[in-house]
PDB file of C-alpha atoms in Angstrom:
ATOM      1  CA  UNK A   1       0.059  -0.178  -0.130  1.00 78.00           C
ATOM      2  CA  UNK A   2       2.919   2.360   0.694  1.00 83.00           C
ATOM      3  CA  UNK A   3       5.182   1.429  -2.190  1.00 91.00           C
ATOM      4  CA  UNK A   4       2.699   1.508  -4.954  1.00 93.00           C
ATOM      5  CA  UNK A   5       4.900   2.158  -7.862  1.00 94.00           C
ATOM      6  CA  UNK A   6       7.165  -0.725  -6.723  1.00 95.00           C
ATOM      7  CA  UNK A   7       4.058  -2.947  -6.280  1.00 95.00           C
ATOM      8  CA  UNK A   8       2.958  -2.189  -9.864  1.00 95.00           C
ATOM      9  CA  UNK A   9       6.444  -2.907 -11.494  1.00 95.00           C
ATOM     10  CA  UNK A  10       6.306  -6.278  -9.701  1.00 95.00           C
ATOM     11  CA  UNK A  11       2.970  -7.436 -10.257  1.00 96.00           C
ATOM     12  CA  UNK A  12       1.927  -5.806 -13.661  1.00 96.00           C
ATOM     13  CA  UNK A  13       4.700  -3.687 -15.433  1.00 96.00           C
ATOM     14  CA  UNK A  14       7.358  -6.607 -15.336  1.00 97.00           C
ATOM     15  CA  UNK A  15       5.123  -8.590 -17.459  1.00 97.00           C
ATOM     16  CA  UNK A  16       5.773  -6.351 -20.477  1.00 96.00           C
ATOM     17  CA  UNK A  17       9.328  -7.231 -20.453  1.00 96.00           C
ATOM     18  CA  UNK A  18       8.778 -10.796 -20.012  1.00 97.00           C
ATOM     19  CA  UNK A  19       6.479 -10.875 -23.206  1.00 97.00           C
ATOM     20  CA  UNK A  20       9.364  -9.223 -25.276  1.00 95.00           C
ATOM     21  CA  UNK A  21      11.381 -12.387 -24.798  1.00 96.00           C
ATOM     22  CA  UNK A  22       9.019 -15.195 -24.057  1.00 96.00           C
ATOM     23  CA  UNK A  23       6.399 -16.659 -26.498  1.00 92.00           C
ATOM     24  CA  UNK A  24       5.368 -19.895 -24.580  1.00 95.00           C
ATOM     25  CA  UNK A  25       2.513 -20.863 -22.132  1.00 97.00           C
ATOM     26  CA  UNK A  26       3.031 -18.188 -19.479  1.00 98.00           C
ATOM     27  CA  UNK A  27       1.571 -18.854 -16.026  1.00 98.00           C
ATOM     28  CA  UNK A  28       0.535 -15.820 -13.855  1.00 98.00           C
ATOM     29  CA  UNK A  29       0.166 -16.328 -10.246  1.00 98.00           C
ATOM     30  CA  UNK A  30      -2.698 -13.747  -9.008  1.00 98.00           C
ATOM     31  CA  UNK A  31      -4.639 -13.547  -5.599  1.00 98.00           C
ATOM     32  CA  UNK A  32      -7.920 -14.070  -3.988  1.00 97.00           C
ATOM     33  CA  UNK A  33      -7.678 -10.401  -3.126  1.00 97.00           C
ATOM     34  CA  UNK A  34      -8.676  -9.513  -6.499  1.00 98.00           C
ATOM     35  CA  UNK A  35     -12.303  -9.997  -5.047  1.00 98.00           C
ATOM     36  CA  UNK A  36     -13.938  -7.560  -2.301  1.00 96.00           C
ATOM     37  CA  UNK A  37     -15.036 -10.344  -0.116  1.00 95.00           C
ATOM     38  CA  UNK A  38     -18.522  -9.417   0.345  1.00 94.00           C
ATOM     39  CA  UNK A  39     -20.154 -12.421  -1.414  1.00 95.00           C
ATOM     40  CA  UNK A  40     -18.190 -15.684  -1.370  1.00 95.00           C
ATOM     41  CA  UNK A  41     -17.397 -17.961  -2.789  1.00 96.00           C
ATOM     42  CA  UNK A  42     -16.150 -16.404  -5.908  1.00 97.00           C
ATOM     43  CA  UNK A  43     -16.168 -18.109  -9.303  1.00 97.00           C
ATOM     44  CA  UNK A  44     -13.329 -17.610 -11.970  1.00 97.00           C
ATOM     45  CA  UNK A  45     -15.850 -15.336 -13.907  1.00 97.00           C
ATOM     46  CA  UNK A  46     -17.037 -13.177 -10.865  1.00 98.00           C
ATOM     47  CA  UNK A  47     -16.579  -9.445 -11.117  1.00 97.00           C
ATOM     48  CA  UNK A  48     -13.044  -8.631  -9.651  1.00 98.00           C
ATOM     49  CA  UNK A  49     -13.423  -5.539  -7.238  1.00 97.00           C
ATOM     50  CA  UNK A  50     -10.189  -5.365  -4.995  1.00 97.00           C
ATOM     51  CA  UNK A  51     -10.139  -3.255  -1.790  1.00 96.00           C
ATOM     52  CA  UNK A  52      -6.529  -2.523  -1.368  1.00 95.00           C
ATOM     53  CA  UNK A  53      -3.784  -1.620  -3.883  1.00 95.00           C
ATOM     54  CA  UNK A  54      -2.267  -5.057  -3.826  1.00 95.00           C
ATOM     55  CA  UNK A  55      -5.425  -6.617  -5.375  1.00 96.00           C
ATOM     56  CA  UNK A  56      -5.499  -3.560  -7.798  1.00 97.00           C
ATOM     57  CA  UNK A  57      -2.044  -4.222  -9.015  1.00 97.00           C
ATOM     58  CA  UNK A  58      -2.934  -8.015  -9.293  1.00 98.00           C
ATOM     59  CA  UNK A  59      -6.080  -6.960 -11.576  1.00 98.00           C
ATOM     60  CA  UNK A  60      -3.752  -5.306 -13.897  1.00 98.00           C
ATOM     61  CA  UNK A  61      -1.279  -8.257 -14.080  1.00 98.00           C
ATOM     62  CA  UNK A  62      -4.201 -10.562 -14.894  1.00 98.00           C
ATOM     63  CA  UNK A  63      -5.351  -8.039 -17.621  1.00 98.00           C
ATOM     64  CA  UNK A  64      -1.535  -7.408 -19.135  1.00 98.00           C
ATOM     65  CA  UNK A  65      -1.413 -11.329 -19.049  1.00 98.00           C
ATOM     66  CA  UNK A  66      -4.489 -11.705 -21.397  1.00 98.00           C
ATOM     67  CA  UNK A  67      -3.357  -9.031 -23.469  1.00 97.00           C
ATOM     68  CA  UNK A  68       0.220 -10.019 -24.114  1.00 97.00           C
ATOM     69  CA  UNK A  69       0.271 -13.644 -24.043  1.00 97.00           C
ATOM     70  CA  UNK A  70      -1.808 -15.769 -26.190  1.00 96.00           C
ATOM     71  CA  UNK A  71      -1.024 -18.816 -24.412  1.00 97.00           C
ATOM     72  CA  UNK A  72      -1.488 -18.269 -20.625  1.00 98.00           C
ATOM     73  CA  UNK A  73      -2.957 -19.540 -17.481  1.00 98.00           C
ATOM     74  CA  UNK A  74      -3.910 -17.413 -14.516  1.00 98.00           C
ATOM     75  CA  UNK A  75      -3.804 -18.968 -11.193  1.00 98.00           C
ATOM     76  CA  UNK A  76      -5.432 -17.206  -8.247  1.00 98.00           C
ATOM     77  CA  UNK A  77      -4.177 -18.504  -5.048  1.00 98.00           C
ATOM     78  CA  UNK A  78      -5.424 -18.071  -1.344  1.00 97.00           C
ATOM     79  CA  UNK A  79      -2.933 -17.581   1.556  1.00 96.00           C
ATOM     80  CA  UNK A  80      -0.305 -20.294   0.869  1.00 95.00           C
ATOM     81  CA  UNK A  81       1.526 -22.122   3.817  1.00 95.00           C
ATOM     82  CA  UNK A  82       3.951 -25.044   3.976  1.00 93.00           C
ATOM     83  CA  UNK A  83       7.568 -26.331   4.511  1.00 91.00           C
ATOM     84  CA  UNK A  84      10.668 -26.568   2.277  1.00 85.00           C
ATOM     85  CA  UNK A  85      13.493 -26.350   4.745  1.00 81.00           C
ATOM     86  CA  UNK A  86      14.777 -24.700   7.690  1.00 77.00           C
ATOM     87  CA  UNK A  87      15.984 -21.627   5.514  1.00 80.00           C
ATOM     88  CA  UNK A  88      12.568 -21.105   4.464  1.00 83.00           C
ATOM     89  CA  UNK A  89      10.972 -17.707   4.381  1.00 84.00           C
ATOM     90  CA  UNK A  90       8.322 -17.118   7.383  1.00 87.00           C
ATOM     91  CA  UNK A  91       4.818 -18.028   6.775  1.00 90.00           C
ATOM     92  CA  UNK A  92       1.863 -17.403   9.140  1.00 94.00           C
ATOM     93  CA  UNK A  93       1.956 -21.012  10.426  1.00 96.00           C
ATOM     94  CA  UNK A  94       6.007 -20.924  11.228  1.00 94.00           C
ATOM     95  CA  UNK A  95       5.447 -17.349  12.936  1.00 95.00           C
ATOM     96  CA  UNK A  96       2.894 -18.848  15.231  1.00 97.00           C
ATOM     97  CA  UNK A  97       5.246 -21.986  16.123  1.00 95.00           C
ATOM     98  CA  UNK A  98       8.145 -19.830  16.814  1.00 94.00           C
ATOM     99  CA  UNK A  99       6.080 -17.365  19.005  1.00 96.00           C
ATOM    100  CA  UNK A 100       4.421 -20.253  21.083  1.00 96.00           C
ATOM    101  CA  UNK A 101       7.572 -22.028  21.330  1.00 95.00           C
ATOM    102  CA  UNK A 102       8.842 -19.250  23.621  1.00 95.00           C
ATOM    103  CA  UNK A 103       5.385 -18.747  25.370  1.00 95.00           C
ATOM    104  CA  UNK A 104       4.698 -15.608  23.636  1.00 96.00           C
ATOM    105  CA  UNK A 105       1.034 -14.583  23.540  1.00 96.00           C
ATOM    106  CA  UNK A 106      -0.632 -13.994  20.157  1.00 96.00           C
ATOM    107  CA  UNK A 107      -3.323 -11.407  19.437  1.00 96.00           C
ATOM    108  CA  UNK A 108      -5.031 -12.317  16.190  1.00 95.00           C
ATOM    109  CA  UNK A 109      -7.655 -11.415  13.978  1.00 94.00           C
ATOM    110  CA  UNK A 110     -11.047 -13.399  14.499  1.00 95.00           C
ATOM    111  CA  UNK A 111     -13.053 -11.914  11.592  1.00 93.00           C
ATOM    112  CA  UNK A 112     -11.501 -12.016   8.269  1.00 93.00           C
ATOM    113  CA  UNK A 113     -11.377 -15.325   6.707  1.00 93.00           C
ATOM    114  CA  UNK A 114      -8.866 -17.097   4.607  1.00 94.00           C
ATOM    115  CA  UNK A 115      -9.018 -20.588   2.851  1.00 97.00           C
ATOM    116  CA  UNK A 116      -5.334 -21.679   3.096  1.00 97.00           C
ATOM    117  CA  UNK A 117      -3.449 -23.597   0.396  1.00 97.00           C
ATOM    118  CA  UNK A 118      -0.725 -26.098   1.241  1.00 96.00           C
ATOM    119  CA  UNK A 119       2.417 -25.172  -1.021  1.00 95.00           C
ATOM    120  CA  UNK A 120       2.785 -28.628  -2.218  1.00 95.00           C
ATOM    121  CA  UNK A 121      -0.820 -28.795  -3.615  1.00 97.00           C
ATOM    122  CA  UNK A 122      -0.290 -25.464  -5.264  1.00 97.00           C
ATOM    123  CA  UNK A 123       2.899 -26.643  -6.869  1.00 97.00           C
ATOM    124  CA  UNK A 124       1.202 -29.715  -7.982  1.00 97.00           C
ATOM    125  CA  UNK A 125      -1.552 -28.166  -9.550  1.00 98.00           C
ATOM    126  CA  UNK A 126       0.483 -25.426 -11.338  1.00 98.00           C
ATOM    127  CA  UNK A 127       3.109 -28.202 -12.558  1.00 97.00           C
ATOM    128  CA  UNK A 128       0.025 -30.068 -14.207  1.00 97.00           C
ATOM    129  CA  UNK A 129      -1.076 -26.940 -16.031  1.00 97.00           C
ATOM    130  CA  UNK A 130       2.516 -26.891 -17.559  1.00 95.00           C
ATOM    131  CA  UNK A 131       2.383 -30.490 -18.384  1.00 97.00           C
ATOM    132  CA  UNK A 132      -1.257 -30.332 -19.988  1.00 96.00           C
ATOM    133  CA  UNK A 133      -1.036 -26.963 -21.454  1.00 96.00           C
ATOM    134  CA  UNK A 134      -4.462 -26.287 -20.106  1.00 97.00           C
ATOM    135  CA  UNK A 135      -5.262 -22.373 -20.379  1.00 98.00           C
ATOM    136  CA  UNK A 136      -7.663 -20.003 -18.555  1.00 98.00           C
ATOM    137  CA  UNK A 137      -8.331 -18.919 -15.313  1.00 98.00           C
ATOM    138  CA  UNK A 138      -7.924 -21.277 -12.353  1.00 98.00           C
ATOM    139  CA  UNK A 139      -8.488 -20.708  -8.554  1.00 98.00           C
ATOM    140  CA  UNK A 140      -7.144 -22.612  -5.548  1.00 98.00           C
ATOM    141  CA  UNK A 141      -8.603 -22.326  -2.048  1.00 98.00           C
ATOM    142  CA  UNK A 142      -9.568 -24.692   0.777  1.00 96.00           C
ATOM    143  CA  UNK A 143     -13.427 -25.712   0.922  1.00 93.00           C
ATOM    144  CA  UNK A 144     -14.042 -23.553   4.104  1.00 92.00           C
ATOM    145  CA  UNK A 145     -12.649 -20.253   5.468  1.00 94.00           C
ATOM    146  CA  UNK A 146     -11.070 -19.826   8.718  1.00 96.00           C
ATOM    147  CA  UNK A 147      -9.738 -16.839  10.820  1.00 96.00           C
ATOM    148  CA  UNK A 148      -5.935 -16.290  11.920  1.00 96.00           C
ATOM    149  CA  UNK A 149      -7.239 -16.597  15.335  1.00 97.00           C
ATOM    150  CA  UNK A 150      -9.015 -20.239  14.497  1.00 97.00           C
ATOM    151  CA  UNK A 151      -5.841 -21.213  12.218  1.00 98.00           C
ATOM    152  CA  UNK A 152      -3.323 -20.378  15.137  1.00 98.00           C
ATOM    153  CA  UNK A 153      -5.322 -22.749  17.642  1.00 98.00           C
ATOM    154  CA  UNK A 154      -5.101 -25.384  14.931  1.00 98.00           C
ATOM    155  CA  UNK A 155      -1.148 -24.803  14.781  1.00 98.00           C
ATOM    156  CA  UNK A 156      -1.122 -25.212  18.632  1.00 97.00           C
ATOM    157  CA  UNK A 157      -3.034 -28.344  18.627  1.00 97.00           C
ATOM    158  CA  UNK A 158      -1.087 -30.080  15.960  1.00 97.00           C
ATOM    159  CA  UNK A 159       2.358 -29.116  17.239  1.00 96.00           C
ATOM    160  CA  UNK A 160       1.713 -29.377  20.989  1.00 96.00           C
ATOM    161  CA  UNK A 161       1.696 -25.838  22.185  1.00 96.00           C
ATOM    162  CA  UNK A 162      -0.471 -24.049  24.609  1.00 96.00           C
ATOM    163  CA  UNK A 163      -3.529 -22.959  22.857  1.00 97.00           C
ATOM    164  CA  UNK A 164      -4.199 -20.240  25.794  1.00 97.00           C
ATOM    165  CA  UNK A 165      -1.373 -18.060  24.759  1.00 97.00           C
ATOM    166  CA  UNK A 166      -3.642 -17.279  21.563  1.00 97.00           C
ATOM    167  CA  UNK A 167      -6.095 -14.341  21.946  1.00 96.00           C
ATOM    168  CA  UNK A 168      -9.031 -12.945  19.697  1.00 95.00           C
ATOM    169  CA  UNK A 169      -7.839  -9.421  18.705  1.00 92.00           C
ATOM    170  CA  UNK A 170     -11.534  -8.257  18.837  1.00 90.00           C
ATOM    171  CA  UNK A 171     -11.614  -9.122  22.538  1.00 90.00           C
ATOM    172  CA  UNK A 172      -8.249  -6.935  22.775  1.00 88.00           C
ATOM    173  CA  UNK A 173      -8.524  -4.093  20.472  1.00 85.00           C
ATOM    174  CA  UNK A 174      -5.624  -2.205  22.482  1.00 83.00           C
ATOM    175  CA  UNK A 175      -3.236  -4.846  20.606  1.00 80.00           C
ATOM    176  CA  UNK A 176      -4.349  -3.885  17.047  1.00 81.00           C
ATOM    177  CA  UNK A 177      -1.752  -2.713  14.549  1.00 79.00           C
ATOM    178  CA  UNK A 178      -2.228  -0.595  11.550  1.00 68.00           C
ATOM    179  CA  UNK A 179      -2.582  -2.694   8.617  1.00 73.00           C
ATOM    180  CA  UNK A 180      -3.719  -2.235   5.088  1.00 76.00           C
ATOM    181  CA  UNK A 181      -7.355  -2.734   4.109  1.00 84.00           C
ATOM    182  CA  UNK A 182      -8.365  -6.452   3.560  1.00 87.00           C
ATOM    183  CA  UNK A 183     -11.463  -7.939   2.115  1.00 91.00           C
ATOM    184  CA  UNK A 184     -13.367  -9.584   4.815  1.00 91.00           C
ATOM    185  CA  UNK A 185     -13.885 -13.115   3.210  1.00 93.00           C
ATOM    186  CA  UNK A 186     -12.643 -13.249  -0.265  1.00 95.00           C
ATOM    187  CA  UNK A 187     -12.863 -17.229  -0.503  1.00 95.00           C
ATOM    188  CA  UNK A 188     -13.057 -18.792  -3.901  1.00 97.00           C
ATOM    189  CA  UNK A 189     -14.458 -21.637  -5.462  1.00 97.00           C
ATOM    190  CA  UNK A 190     -11.376 -23.956  -5.986  1.00 98.00           C
ATOM    191  CA  UNK A 191     -10.706 -25.614  -9.381  1.00 97.00           C
ATOM    192  CA  UNK A 192      -9.530 -28.533  -7.392  1.00 96.00           C
ATOM    193  CA  UNK A 193     -10.137 -29.869  -3.905  1.00 96.00           C
ATOM    194  CA  UNK A 194      -7.531 -28.448  -1.450  1.00 96.00           C
ATOM    195  CA  UNK A 195      -6.777 -30.129   2.002  1.00 95.00           C
ATOM    196  CA  UNK A 196      -8.375 -28.536   4.753  1.00 95.00           C
ATOM    197  CA  UNK A 197      -6.109 -26.899   7.334  1.00 96.00           C
ATOM    198  CA  UNK A 198      -5.982 -29.814   9.758  1.00 96.00           C
ATOM    199  CA  UNK A 199      -4.647 -32.068   7.165  1.00 95.00           C
ATOM    200  CA  UNK A 200      -2.357 -29.846   5.614  1.00 96.00           C
ATOM    201  CA  UNK A 201      -0.719 -28.813   9.301  1.00 97.00           C
ATOM    202  CA  UNK A 202      -0.121 -32.789   9.890  1.00 95.00           C
ATOM    203  CA  UNK A 203       1.427 -33.012   6.426  1.00 94.00           C
ATOM    204  CA  UNK A 204       3.690 -29.915   7.152  1.00 94.00           C
ATOM    205  CA  UNK A 205       4.652 -31.363  10.608  1.00 93.00           C
ATOM    206  CA  UNK A 206       5.761 -34.519   9.137  1.00 91.00           C
ATOM    207  CA  UNK A 207       7.904 -32.748   6.825  1.00 90.00           C
ATOM    208  CA  UNK A 208       9.448 -30.775   9.398  1.00 89.00           C
ATOM    209  CA  UNK A 209      10.193 -33.979  11.640  1.00 83.00           C
ATOM    210  CA  UNK A 210      11.868 -35.629   8.431  1.00 81.00           C
ATOM    211  CA  UNK A 211      13.812 -32.695   7.510  1.00 80.00           C
ATOM    212  CA  UNK A 212      15.063 -32.652  10.989  1.00 77.00           C
ATOM    213  CA  UNK A 213      15.824 -36.123  10.840  1.00 73.00           C
ATOM    214  CA  UNK A 214      17.881 -35.873   7.872  1.00 72.00           C
ATOM    215  CA  UNK A 215      19.787 -33.182   9.073  1.00 69.00           C
ATOM    216  CA  UNK A 216      20.708 -35.509  12.025  1.00 64.00           C
ATOM    217  CA  UNK A 217      21.617 -38.324  10.139  1.00 60.00           C
ATOM    218  CA  UNK A 218      24.067 -36.246   7.782  1.00 61.00           C
ATOM    219  CA  UNK A 219      26.209 -35.375  10.893  1.00 65.00           C
ATOM    220  CA  UNK A 220      26.276 -39.036  12.835  1.00 76.00           C
ATOM    221  CA  UNK A 221      29.946 -39.855  13.519  1.00 84.00           C
ATOM    222  CA  UNK A 222      31.044 -43.423  14.368  1.00 86.00           C
ATOM    223  CA  UNK A 223      34.064 -45.097  15.866  1.00 90.00           C
ATOM    224  CA  UNK A 224      35.797 -48.411  16.269  1.00 89.00           C
ATOM    225  CA  UNK A 225      35.647 -50.197  19.883  1.00 87.00           C
ATOM    226  CA  UNK A 226      38.864 -48.170  20.878  1.00 87.00           C
ATOM    227  CA  UNK A 227      37.019 -44.865  20.304  1.00 87.00           C
ATOM    228  CA  UNK A 228      38.907 -44.070  17.103  1.00 89.00           C
ATOM    229  CA  UNK A 229      37.184 -42.051  14.563  1.00 90.00           C
ATOM    230  CA  UNK A 230      36.252 -43.845  11.438  1.00 90.00           C
ATOM    231  CA  UNK A 231      33.832 -41.126   9.754  1.00 88.00           C
ATOM    232  CA  UNK A 232      30.159 -40.181   9.187  1.00 84.00           C
ATOM    233  CA  UNK A 233      27.279 -42.233   8.239  1.00 81.00           C
ATOM    234  CA  UNK A 234      23.702 -42.113   8.391  1.00 77.00           C
ATOM    235  CA  UNK A 235      22.009 -42.717  11.763  1.00 74.00           C
ATOM    236  CA  UNK A 236      20.033 -45.738  10.273  1.00 71.00           C
ATOM    237  CA  UNK A 237      23.159 -47.247   8.711  1.00 78.00           C
ATOM    238  CA  UNK A 238      25.130 -46.822  12.074  1.00 79.00           C
ATOM    239  CA  UNK A 239      22.161 -48.433  14.128  1.00 73.00           C
ATOM    240  CA  UNK A 240      21.775 -51.134  11.563  1.00 71.00           C
ATOM    241  CA  UNK A 241      25.394 -51.966  11.412  1.00 78.00           C
ATOM    242  CA  UNK A 242      25.745 -51.638  15.284  1.00 80.00           C
ATOM    243  CA  UNK A 243      28.791 -48.984  14.788  1.00 86.00           C
ATOM    244  CA  UNK A 244      29.929 -47.410  18.042  1.00 87.00           C
ATOM    245  CA  UNK A 245      28.798 -43.493  18.143  1.00 83.00           C
ATOM    246  CA  UNK A 246      28.509 -41.072  20.481  1.00 80.00           C
ATOM    247  CA  UNK A 247      25.078 -40.356  22.328  1.00 77.00           C
ATOM    248  CA  UNK A 248      23.677 -37.477  24.602  1.00 76.00           C
ATOM    249  CA  UNK A 249      20.904 -38.461  26.766  1.00 75.00           C
ATOM    250  CA  UNK A 250      18.730 -35.809  28.449  1.00 79.00           C
ATOM    251  CA  UNK A 251      16.174 -36.299  31.349  1.00 78.00           C
ATOM    252  CA  UNK A 252      13.775 -34.170  32.116  1.00 76.00           C
ATOM    253  CA  UNK A 253      12.469 -34.234  35.771  1.00 76.00           C
ATOM    254  CA  UNK A 254       9.548 -32.371  37.246  1.00 71.00           C
ATOM    255  CA  UNK A 255       9.552 -31.604  40.806  1.00 69.00           C
ATOM    256  CA  UNK A 256       6.687 -33.398  42.753  1.00 63.00           C
ATOM    257  CA  UNK A 257       4.173 -31.221  44.643  1.00 55.00           C
TER     258      UNK A 257
END
């Protein structure tokens, strides 16, 4: 909202430069914020009426895509979340995890709806458009809307954190921060069924655990019976072969009443 010229350059004007050198099937990633959120769910052909400048810039981008790329697909995405690796950019889910892990209270909106999409499923669908060459306007969104407050509660449940640290912003208006105007519930009718938040968080949780295990396996050292260093192998190989290795055991003791 504050850097409108840069927003237009990224979401709209950059397409003109791409069109000068690219003649293939162009896929433009748009947003649910092209809609005003007053009458969900929105179909691909419903009137676009964004309430903020980000949404306006994406409308421009959609129109330029249709004008300059004879072969094109426009994919409107709801809020994305998921996990690639520990160096990933922050998403709403990881922000909630990091806050709750240090017992930081969260004050979150409990009015505006979103229909979050797991990045794995979004990538799979977009890749299918590339393979099949299907053209047109497509939309990806969960079947039901959820507020940030409800979403954070689901994160706490899945990852084992205290849900009592999560508060509704509507009950604590003094905690509100200035933000751009957003559509109240711009949920779209999805071109393909997407996972709900609960199952998506389960998959994300499993990916985070698996990635942590891979990192641990990459650094496992093993030794001979005399304690001489022999090298590194995966933890599973070391355990399978019965190799000597170092281990640290931690015991957590809670003092009784």
